[in-house]
Coordinates of C-alpha atoms in Angstrom, one line a residue:
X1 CA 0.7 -30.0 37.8
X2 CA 1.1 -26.8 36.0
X3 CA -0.2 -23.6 37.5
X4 CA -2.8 -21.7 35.6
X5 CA -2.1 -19.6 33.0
X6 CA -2.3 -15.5 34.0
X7 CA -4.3 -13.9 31.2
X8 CA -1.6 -13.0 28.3
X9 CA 0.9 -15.3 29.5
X10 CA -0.1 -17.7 26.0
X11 CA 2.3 -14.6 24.4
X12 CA 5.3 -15.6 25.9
X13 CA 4.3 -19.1 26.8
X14 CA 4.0 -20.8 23.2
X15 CA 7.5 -18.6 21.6
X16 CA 9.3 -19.3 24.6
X17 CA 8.9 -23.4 24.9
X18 CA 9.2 -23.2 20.7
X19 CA 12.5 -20.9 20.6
X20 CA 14.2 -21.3 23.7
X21 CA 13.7 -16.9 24.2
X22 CA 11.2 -14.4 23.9
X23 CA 11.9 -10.6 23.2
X24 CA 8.9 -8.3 24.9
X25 CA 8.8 -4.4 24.3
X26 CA 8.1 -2.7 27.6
X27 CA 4.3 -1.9 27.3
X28 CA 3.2 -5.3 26.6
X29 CA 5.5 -6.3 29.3
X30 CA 4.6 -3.9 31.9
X31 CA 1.2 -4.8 30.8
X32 CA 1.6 -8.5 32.1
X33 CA 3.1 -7.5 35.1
X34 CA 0.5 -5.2 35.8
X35 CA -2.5 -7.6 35.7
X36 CA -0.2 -10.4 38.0
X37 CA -0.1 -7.8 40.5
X38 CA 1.4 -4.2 41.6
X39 CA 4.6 -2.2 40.5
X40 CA 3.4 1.0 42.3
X41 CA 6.8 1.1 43.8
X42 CA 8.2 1.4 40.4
X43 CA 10.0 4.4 41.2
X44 CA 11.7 3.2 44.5
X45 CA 12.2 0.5 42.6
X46 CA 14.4 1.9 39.8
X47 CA 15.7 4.5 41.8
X48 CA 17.5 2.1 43.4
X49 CA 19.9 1.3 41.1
X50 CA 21.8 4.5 42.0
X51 CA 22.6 2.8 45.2
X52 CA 24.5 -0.1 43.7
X53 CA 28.0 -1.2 44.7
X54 CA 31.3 -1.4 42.6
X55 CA 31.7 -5.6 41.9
X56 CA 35.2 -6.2 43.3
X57 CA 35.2 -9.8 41.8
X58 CA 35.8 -8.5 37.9
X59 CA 38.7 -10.5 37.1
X60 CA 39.6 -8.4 34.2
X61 CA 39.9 -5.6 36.4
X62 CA 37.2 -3.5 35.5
X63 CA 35.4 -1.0 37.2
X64 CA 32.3 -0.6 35.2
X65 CA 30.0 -3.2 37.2
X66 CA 28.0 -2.3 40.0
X67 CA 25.2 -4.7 41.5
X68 CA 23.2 -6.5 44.6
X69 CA 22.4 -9.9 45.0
X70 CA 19.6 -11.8 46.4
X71 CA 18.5 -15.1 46.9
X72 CA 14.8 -16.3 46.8
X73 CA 13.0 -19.7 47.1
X74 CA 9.4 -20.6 46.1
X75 CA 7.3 -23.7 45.6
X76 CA 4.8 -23.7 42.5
X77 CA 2.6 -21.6 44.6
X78 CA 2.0 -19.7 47.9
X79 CA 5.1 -16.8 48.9
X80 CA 8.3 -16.7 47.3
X81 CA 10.9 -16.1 50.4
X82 CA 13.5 -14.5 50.5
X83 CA 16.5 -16.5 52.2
X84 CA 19.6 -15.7 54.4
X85 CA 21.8 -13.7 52.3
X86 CA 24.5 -16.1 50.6
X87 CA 27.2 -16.0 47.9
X88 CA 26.8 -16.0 44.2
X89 CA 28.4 -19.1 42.7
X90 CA 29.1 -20.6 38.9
X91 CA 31.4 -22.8 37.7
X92 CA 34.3 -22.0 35.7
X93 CA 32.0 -24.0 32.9
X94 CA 29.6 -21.1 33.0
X95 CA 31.7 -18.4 33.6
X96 CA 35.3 -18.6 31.8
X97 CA 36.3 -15.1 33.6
X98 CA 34.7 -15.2 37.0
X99 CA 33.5 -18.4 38.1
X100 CA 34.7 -21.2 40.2
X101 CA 34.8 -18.5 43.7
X102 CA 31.6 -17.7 46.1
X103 CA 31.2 -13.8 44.9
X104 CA 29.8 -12.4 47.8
X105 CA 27.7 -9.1 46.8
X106 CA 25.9 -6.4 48.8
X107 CA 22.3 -7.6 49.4
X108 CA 19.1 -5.8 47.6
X109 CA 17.9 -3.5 50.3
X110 CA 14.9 -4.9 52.0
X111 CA 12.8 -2.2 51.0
X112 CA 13.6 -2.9 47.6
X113 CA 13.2 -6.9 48.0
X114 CA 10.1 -7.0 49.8
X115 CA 8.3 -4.5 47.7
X116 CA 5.4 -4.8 45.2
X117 CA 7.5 -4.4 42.0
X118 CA 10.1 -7.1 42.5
X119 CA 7.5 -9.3 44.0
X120 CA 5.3 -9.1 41.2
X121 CA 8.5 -9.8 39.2
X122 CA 8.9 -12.9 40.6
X123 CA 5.7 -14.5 41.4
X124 CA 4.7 -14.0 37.6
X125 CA 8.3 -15.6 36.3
X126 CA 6.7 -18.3 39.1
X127 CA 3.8 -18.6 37.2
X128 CA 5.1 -18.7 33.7
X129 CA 8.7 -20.9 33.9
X130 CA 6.3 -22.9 36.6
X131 CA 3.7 -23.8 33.4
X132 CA 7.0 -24.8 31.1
X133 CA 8.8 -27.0 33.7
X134 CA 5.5 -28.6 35.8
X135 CA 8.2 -31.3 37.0
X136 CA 9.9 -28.8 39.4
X137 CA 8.3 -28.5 42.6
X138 CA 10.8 -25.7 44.4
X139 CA 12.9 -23.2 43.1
X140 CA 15.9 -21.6 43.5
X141 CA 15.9 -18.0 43.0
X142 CA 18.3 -15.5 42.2
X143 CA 17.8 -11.5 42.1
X144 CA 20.7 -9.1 40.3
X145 CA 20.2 -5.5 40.1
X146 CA 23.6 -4.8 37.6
X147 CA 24.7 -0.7 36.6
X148 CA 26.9 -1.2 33.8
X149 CA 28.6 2.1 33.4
X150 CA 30.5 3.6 30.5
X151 CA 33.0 6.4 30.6
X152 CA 35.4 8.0 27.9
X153 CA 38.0 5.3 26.9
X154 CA 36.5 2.5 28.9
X155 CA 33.3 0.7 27.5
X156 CA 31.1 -1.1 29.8
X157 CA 30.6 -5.2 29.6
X158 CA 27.3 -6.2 30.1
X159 CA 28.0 -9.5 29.4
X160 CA 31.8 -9.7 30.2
X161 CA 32.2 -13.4 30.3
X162 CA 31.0 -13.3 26.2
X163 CA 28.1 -15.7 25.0
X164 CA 27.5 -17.8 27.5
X165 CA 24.9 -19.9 29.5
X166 CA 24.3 -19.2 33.3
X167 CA 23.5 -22.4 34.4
X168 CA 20.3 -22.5 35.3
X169 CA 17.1 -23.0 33.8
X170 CA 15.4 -19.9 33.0
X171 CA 16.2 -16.3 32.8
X172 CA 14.8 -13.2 32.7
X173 CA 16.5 -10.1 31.9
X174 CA 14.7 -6.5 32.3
X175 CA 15.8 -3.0 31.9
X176 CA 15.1 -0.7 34.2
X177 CA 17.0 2.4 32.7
X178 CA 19.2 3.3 30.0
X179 CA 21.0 6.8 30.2
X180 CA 23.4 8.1 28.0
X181 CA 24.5 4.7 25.8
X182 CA 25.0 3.3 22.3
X183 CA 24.8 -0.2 21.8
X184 CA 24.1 -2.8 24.4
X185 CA 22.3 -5.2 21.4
X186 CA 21.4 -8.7 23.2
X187 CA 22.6 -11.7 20.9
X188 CA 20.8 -15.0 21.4
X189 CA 22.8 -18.3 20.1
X190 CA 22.5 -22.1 19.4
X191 CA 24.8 -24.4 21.5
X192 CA 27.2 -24.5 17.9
X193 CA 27.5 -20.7 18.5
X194 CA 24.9 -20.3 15.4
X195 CA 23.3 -16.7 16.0
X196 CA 19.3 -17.2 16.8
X197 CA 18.4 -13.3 16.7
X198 CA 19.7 -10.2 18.2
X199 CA 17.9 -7.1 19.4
X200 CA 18.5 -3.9 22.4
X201 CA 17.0 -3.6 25.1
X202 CA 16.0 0.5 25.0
X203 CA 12.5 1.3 27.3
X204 CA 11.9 0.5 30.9
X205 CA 10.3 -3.4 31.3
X206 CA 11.5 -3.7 27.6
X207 CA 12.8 -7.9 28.2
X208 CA 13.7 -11.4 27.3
X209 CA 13.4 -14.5 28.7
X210 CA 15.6 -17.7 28.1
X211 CA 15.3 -21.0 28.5
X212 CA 19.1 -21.6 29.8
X213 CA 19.5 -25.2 28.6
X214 CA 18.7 -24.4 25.1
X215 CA 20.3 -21.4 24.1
X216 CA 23.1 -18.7 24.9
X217 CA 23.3 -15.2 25.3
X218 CA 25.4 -12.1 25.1
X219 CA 25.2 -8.7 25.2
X220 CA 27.9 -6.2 23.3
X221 CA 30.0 -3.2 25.2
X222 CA 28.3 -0.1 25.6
X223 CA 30.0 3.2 25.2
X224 CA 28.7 7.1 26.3
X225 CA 27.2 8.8 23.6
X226 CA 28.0 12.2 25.2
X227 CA 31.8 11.4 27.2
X228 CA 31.3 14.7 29.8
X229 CA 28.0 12.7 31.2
X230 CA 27.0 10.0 33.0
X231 CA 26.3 6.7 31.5
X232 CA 25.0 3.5 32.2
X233 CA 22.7 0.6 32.0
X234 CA 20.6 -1.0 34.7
X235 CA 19.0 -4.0 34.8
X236 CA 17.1 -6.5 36.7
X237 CA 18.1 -10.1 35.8
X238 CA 16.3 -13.3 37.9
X239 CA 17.0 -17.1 37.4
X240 CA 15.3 -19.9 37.6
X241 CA 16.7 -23.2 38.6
X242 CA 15.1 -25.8 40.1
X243 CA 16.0 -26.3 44.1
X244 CA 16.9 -30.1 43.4
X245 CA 19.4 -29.2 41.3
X246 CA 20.9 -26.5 43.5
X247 CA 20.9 -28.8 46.5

């Protein structure tokens, strides 16, 4: 049984089960979020991203990702929990560059994953991947904060694995912040490679959700605009995948 729709949710629902990915501008999107429950740690919230650590599992040697990790589960209703912390694991099918190792990251703080914004977060992906896949009873939840960081002569990789499919079943993707950056445009593709659409992520909450098994996704490099400054972009991305197929 489906859980009941939130009011609004019909804008991402019907696009979303018809494409396989939805793009939402921030305001409409914080919008949502705002009648499924509270972001009045919003600031906390994005804040901390500037307490991220350097991921040490870049096999290409970069320096330019810096990320926590989390791990959540939740039936189709009631709390989501969050679990033991654990390693982050794909398949070298998933992820040509770094997968087939248990990437162990530094854990979203607890203030950070028990507060209202990231709980909102995910009890309303809940609600709405819960109304497109009524078969799945628990889920397997994963939380990444990711700062990609640009600097003179070294552009930052988003998506450093290229197009690609997580492995999972759905996916959100949210910016927090942008500072500083020029490019960073989201492709979306069919399985051949075909494009789907293309668009940037540029305003806090601006996002887009994917339905994993039907499409793949990329993001391009992102370089400073102004080389003597800091720049970088942070965002939240959660998956979805049901707890039977993580088991």
């Amino acid at each position: 049984m489906s859980p009941p729709a939130s009011p609004g949710l019909p804008a991402l629902e019907t696009p979303l089960a018809r494409e396989g990915h939805v793009f939402l501008q921030g305001e409409p999107m914080r919008a949502l979020l705002e009648a499924a429950g509270s972001l009045s740690d919003w600031d906390s919230f994005a804040a901390s991203w500037n307490g991220l650590e350097l991921d040490r599992h870049m096999a290409d040697g970069g320096r330019y990702r810096r990320r926590r990790h989390a791990v959540y589960a939740a039936g189709r209703d009631g709390p989501v929990e969050r679990q033991p912390h654990q390693p982050h694991y794909q398949s070298r099918d998933y992820n040509r560059l770094n997968g087939g190792v248990a990437r162990w990251f530094e854990p979203i703080l607890p203030e950070i994953g028990s507060g209202a914004s990231l709980d909102t977060l995910l009890r309303f992906c809940r609600g709405l991947f819960g109304r497109l896949s009524p078969q799945v009873a628990n889920w397997h939840i994963e939380a990444h904060q990711f700062r990609i960081e640009a600097r003179a002569g070294e552009a930052g990789q988003p998506t450093p694995e290229g197009v690609h499919r997580d492995g999972v079943d759905w996916v959100l993707v949210l910016l927090v912040r942008r500072q500083n950056i020029a490019s960073g445009v989201t492709t979306i593709h069919r399985p051949d490679g075909s494009p789907l659409g293309s668009f940037t992520l540029t305003a806090p909450c601006d996002a887009t959700l994917i339905d994993d098994s039907r499409v793949y996704h990329g993001v391009t490099a992102v370089q400073p605009l102004d080389p003597a400054q800091p720049a970088y972009r942070d965002v939240l991305v959660l998956t979805f995948r049901s707890e039977a197929a993580a088991s």
